[in-house]
Coordinates of N, CA and C in Angstrom, one line a residue:
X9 N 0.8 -1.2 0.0 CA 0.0 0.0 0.0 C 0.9 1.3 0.0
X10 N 2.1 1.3 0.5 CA 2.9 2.2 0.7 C 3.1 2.5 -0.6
X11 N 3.7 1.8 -1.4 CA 4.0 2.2 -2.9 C 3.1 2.7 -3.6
X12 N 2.1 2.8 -3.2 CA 0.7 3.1 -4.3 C 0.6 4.7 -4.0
X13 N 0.6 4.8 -2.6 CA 0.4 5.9 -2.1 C 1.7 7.1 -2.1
X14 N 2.6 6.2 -2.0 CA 3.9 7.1 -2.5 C 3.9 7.9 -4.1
X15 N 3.6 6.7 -5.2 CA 3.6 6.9 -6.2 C 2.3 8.1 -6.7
X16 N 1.2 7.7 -6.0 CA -0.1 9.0 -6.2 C 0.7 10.4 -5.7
X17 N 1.3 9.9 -4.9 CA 1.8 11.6 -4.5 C 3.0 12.0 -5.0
X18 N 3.6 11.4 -6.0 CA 4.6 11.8 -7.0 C 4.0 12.2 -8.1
X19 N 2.6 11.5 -8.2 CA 2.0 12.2 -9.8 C 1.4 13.4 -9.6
X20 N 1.0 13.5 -8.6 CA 0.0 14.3 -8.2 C 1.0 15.5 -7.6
X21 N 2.1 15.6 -7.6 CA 2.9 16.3 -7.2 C 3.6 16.6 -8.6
X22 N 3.9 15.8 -9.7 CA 4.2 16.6 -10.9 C 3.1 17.2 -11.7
X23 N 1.8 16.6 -11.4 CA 1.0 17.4 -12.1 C 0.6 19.0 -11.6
X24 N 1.1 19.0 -10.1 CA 0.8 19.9 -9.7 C 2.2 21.6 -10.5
X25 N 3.3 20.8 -10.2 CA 4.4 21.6 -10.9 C 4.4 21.6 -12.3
X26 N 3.5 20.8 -13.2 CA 3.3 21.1 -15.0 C 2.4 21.8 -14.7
X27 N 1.3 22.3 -13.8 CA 0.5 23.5 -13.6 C 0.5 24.7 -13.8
X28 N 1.6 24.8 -12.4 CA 2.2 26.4 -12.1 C 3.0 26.3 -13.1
X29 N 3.7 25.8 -14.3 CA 4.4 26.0 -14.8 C 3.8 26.6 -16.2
X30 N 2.7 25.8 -16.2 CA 1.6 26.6 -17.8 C 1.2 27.9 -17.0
X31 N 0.8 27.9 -16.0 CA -0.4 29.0 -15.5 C 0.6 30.6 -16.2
X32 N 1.9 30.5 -15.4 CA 2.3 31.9 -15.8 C 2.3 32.1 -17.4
X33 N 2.7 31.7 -17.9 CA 2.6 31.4 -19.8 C 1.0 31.8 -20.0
X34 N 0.3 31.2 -19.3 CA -1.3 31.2 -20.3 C -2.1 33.0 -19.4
X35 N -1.4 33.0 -18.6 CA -1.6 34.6 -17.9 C -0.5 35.7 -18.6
X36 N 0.3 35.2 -19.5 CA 0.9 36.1 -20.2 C 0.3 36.7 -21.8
X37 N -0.2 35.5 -21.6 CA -0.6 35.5 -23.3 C -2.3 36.2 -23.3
X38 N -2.9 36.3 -21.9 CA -4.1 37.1 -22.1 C -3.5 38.5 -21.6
X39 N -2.5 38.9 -21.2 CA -2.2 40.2 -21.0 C -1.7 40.9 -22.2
X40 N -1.3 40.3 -23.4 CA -0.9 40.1 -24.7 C -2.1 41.2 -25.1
X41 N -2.9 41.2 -24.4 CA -4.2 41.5 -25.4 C -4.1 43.3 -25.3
X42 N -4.3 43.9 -26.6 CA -4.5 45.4 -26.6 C -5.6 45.9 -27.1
X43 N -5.6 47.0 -26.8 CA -7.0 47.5 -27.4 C -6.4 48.8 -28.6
X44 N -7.1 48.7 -29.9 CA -6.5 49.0 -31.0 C -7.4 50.3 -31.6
X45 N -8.2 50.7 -30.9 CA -9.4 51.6 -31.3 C -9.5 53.0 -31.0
X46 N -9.6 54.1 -31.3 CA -9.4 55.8 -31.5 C -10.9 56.2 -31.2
X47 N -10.9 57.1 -29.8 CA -12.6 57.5 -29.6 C -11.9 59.2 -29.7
X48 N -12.3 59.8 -30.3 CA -12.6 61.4 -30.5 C -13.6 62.1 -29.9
X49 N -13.6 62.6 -28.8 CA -14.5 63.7 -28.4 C -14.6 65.0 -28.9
X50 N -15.5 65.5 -28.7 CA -16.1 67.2 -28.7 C -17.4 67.5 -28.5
X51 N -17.2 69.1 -28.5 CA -18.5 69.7 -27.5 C -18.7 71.2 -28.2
X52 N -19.9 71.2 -27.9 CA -20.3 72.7 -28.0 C -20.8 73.3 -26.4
X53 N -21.1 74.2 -26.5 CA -22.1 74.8 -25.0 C -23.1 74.1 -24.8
X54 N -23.7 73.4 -25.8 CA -25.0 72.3 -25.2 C -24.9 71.0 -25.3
X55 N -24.3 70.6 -26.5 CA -24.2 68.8 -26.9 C -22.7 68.3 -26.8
X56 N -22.2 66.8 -26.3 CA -21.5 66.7 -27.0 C -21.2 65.6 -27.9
X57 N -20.8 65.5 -28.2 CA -20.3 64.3 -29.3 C -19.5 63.1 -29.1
X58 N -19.0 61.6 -30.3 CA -18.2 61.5 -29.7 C -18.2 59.9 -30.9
X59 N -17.2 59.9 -31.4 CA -16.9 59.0 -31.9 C -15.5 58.1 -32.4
X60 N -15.7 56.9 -32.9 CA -14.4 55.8 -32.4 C -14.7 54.9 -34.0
X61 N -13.1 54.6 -34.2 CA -12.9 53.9 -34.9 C -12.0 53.1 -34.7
X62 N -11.7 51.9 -36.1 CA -10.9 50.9 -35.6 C -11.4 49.6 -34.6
X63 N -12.8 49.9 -34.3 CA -13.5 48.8 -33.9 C -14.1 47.4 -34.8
X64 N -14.0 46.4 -33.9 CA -14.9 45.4 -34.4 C -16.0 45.9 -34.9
X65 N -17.0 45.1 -35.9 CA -18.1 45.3 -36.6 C -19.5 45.2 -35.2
X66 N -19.3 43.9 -34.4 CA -20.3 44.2 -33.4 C -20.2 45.1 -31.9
X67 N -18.8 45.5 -32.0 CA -18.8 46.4 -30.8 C -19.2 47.7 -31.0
X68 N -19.5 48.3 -30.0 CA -20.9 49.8 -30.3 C -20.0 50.5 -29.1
X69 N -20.2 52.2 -29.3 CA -19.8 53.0 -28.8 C -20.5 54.2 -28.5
X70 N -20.8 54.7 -27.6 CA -22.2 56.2 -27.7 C -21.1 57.1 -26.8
X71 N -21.6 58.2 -27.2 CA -21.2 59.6 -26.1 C -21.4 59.6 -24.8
X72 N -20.7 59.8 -23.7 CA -21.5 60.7 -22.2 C -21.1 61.6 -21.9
X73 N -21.9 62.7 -22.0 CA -21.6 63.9 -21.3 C -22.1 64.3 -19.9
X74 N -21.2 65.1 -19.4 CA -21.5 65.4 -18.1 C -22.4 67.0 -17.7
X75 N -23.2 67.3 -17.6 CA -23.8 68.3 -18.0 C -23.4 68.7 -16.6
X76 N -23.3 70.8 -16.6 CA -23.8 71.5 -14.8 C -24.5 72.4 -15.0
X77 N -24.7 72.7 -13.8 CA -25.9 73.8 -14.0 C -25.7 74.9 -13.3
X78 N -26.4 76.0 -12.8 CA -25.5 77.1 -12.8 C -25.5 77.0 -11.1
X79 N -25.8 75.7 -10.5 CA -25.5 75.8 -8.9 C -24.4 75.2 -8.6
X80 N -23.5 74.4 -9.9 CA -22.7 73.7 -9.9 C -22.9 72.3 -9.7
X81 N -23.9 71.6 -10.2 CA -24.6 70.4 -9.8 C -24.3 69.9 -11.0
X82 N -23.6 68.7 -11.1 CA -23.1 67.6 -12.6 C -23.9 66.6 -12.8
X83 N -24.4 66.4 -13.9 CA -25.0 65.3 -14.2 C -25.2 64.8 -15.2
X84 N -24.8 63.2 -15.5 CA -24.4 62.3 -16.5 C -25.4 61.9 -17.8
X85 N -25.4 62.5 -19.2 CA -26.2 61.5 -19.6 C -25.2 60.7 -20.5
X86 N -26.2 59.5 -21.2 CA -25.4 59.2 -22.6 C -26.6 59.4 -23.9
X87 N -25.8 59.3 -25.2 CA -26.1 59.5 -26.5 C -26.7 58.0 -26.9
X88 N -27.1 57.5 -27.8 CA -27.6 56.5 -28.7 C -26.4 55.6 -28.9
X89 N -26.4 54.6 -28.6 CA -24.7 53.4 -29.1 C -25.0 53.8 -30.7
X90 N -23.9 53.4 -31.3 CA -23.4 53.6 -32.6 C -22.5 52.4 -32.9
X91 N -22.6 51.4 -34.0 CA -22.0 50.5 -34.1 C -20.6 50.6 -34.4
X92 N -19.8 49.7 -34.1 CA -18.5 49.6 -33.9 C -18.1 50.2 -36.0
X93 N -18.3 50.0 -36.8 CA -17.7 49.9 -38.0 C -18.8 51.3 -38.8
X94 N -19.1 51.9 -37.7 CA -20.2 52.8 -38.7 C -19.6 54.4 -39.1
X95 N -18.8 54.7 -38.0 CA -18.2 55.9 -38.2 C -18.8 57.1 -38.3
X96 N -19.9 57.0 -37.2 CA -20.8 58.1 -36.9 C -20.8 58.7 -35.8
X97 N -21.2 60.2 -35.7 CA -20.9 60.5 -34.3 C -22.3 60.3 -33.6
X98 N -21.9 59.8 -32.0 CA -23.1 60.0 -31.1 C -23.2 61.1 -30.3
X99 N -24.5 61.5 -30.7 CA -24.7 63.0 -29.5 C -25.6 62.7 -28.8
X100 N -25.5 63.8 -27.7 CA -26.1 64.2 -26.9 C -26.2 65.5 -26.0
X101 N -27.6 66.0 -26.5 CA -27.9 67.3 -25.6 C -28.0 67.4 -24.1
X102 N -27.6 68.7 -23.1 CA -27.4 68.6 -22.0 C -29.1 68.9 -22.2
X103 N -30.1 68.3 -21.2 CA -31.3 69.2 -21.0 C -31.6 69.9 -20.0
X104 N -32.0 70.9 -20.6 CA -32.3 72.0 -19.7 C -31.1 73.5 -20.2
X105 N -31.0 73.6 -21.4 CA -30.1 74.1 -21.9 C -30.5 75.3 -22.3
X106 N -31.6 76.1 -22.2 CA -32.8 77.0 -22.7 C -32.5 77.9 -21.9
X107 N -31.7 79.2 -21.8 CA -31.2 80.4 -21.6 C -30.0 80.4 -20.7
X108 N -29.1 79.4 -21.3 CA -27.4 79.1 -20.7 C -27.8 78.3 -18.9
X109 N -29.0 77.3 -18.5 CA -29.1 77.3 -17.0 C -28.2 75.9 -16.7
X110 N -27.8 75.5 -18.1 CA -27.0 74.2 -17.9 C -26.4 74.0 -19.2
X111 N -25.2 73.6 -19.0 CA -23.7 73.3 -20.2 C -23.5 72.1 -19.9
X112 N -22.6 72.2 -20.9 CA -21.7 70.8 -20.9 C -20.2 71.0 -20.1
X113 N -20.2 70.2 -19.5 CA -18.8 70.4 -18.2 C -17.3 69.1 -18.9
X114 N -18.4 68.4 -19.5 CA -17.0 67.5 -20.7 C -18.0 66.7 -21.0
X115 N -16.9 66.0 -22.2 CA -17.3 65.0 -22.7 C -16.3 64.0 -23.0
X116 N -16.9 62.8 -23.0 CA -16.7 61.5 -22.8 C -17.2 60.7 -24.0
X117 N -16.6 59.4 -23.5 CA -17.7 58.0 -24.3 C -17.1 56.6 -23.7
X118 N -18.0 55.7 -24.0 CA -18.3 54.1 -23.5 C -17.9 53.4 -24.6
X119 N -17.3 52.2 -24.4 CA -17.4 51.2 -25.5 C -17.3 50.0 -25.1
X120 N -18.2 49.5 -25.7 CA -18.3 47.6 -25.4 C -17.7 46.9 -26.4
X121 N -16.8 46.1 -26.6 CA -16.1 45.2 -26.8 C -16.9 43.6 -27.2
X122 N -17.3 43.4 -28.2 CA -17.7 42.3 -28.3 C -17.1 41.1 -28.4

């Protein structure tokens, strides 16, 4: 019985060291991974814009802008997604924009990766 159990804990003890030995390799090769894609912002006093190229055909991208208001209060919307290969810009208006009581404080954008 000694031998059986000696021998399980030698395999089981190489299989454990061919493990750690793939693990760092297969954690290198997903860090490998880059992101290849150009998002362009811009803005006016009330909208802003915002678009990305160099994307995959199913990944989509829309604008967020951060709107204030004249108490200094920020708040987030976003624009319509826009598909990854379309090369369109997404807007969006700050609301409440109707005699300067709220701007755009920046703009931004999201992108999902399919």
């Amino acid at each position: 019985m000694r031998s059986k159990v000696g021998s399980m804990a030698a395999i089981a003890a190489a299989v454990m060291t061919a493990g750690a030995m793939l693990a760092p390799a297969a954690a290198a090769a997903d860090d490998d991974v880059s992101v290849k894609y150009v998002c362009t912002t811009k803005h006016t006093e009330t909208t802003a814009y915002a678009k990305c190229a160099d994307l995959a055909r199913f990944d989509r991208y829309r604008v967020k802008v951060t709107c204030i208001d004249t108490r200094g209060v920020q708040t987030s919307f976003f624009g319509p997604w826009r598909m990854g290969t379309s090369g369109d810009w997404s807007k969006r208006k700050c609301p409440g924009t109707q005699g300067g009581a709220v701007g755009v404080y920046k703009a931004g954008y999201q992108v999902e990766l399919f």
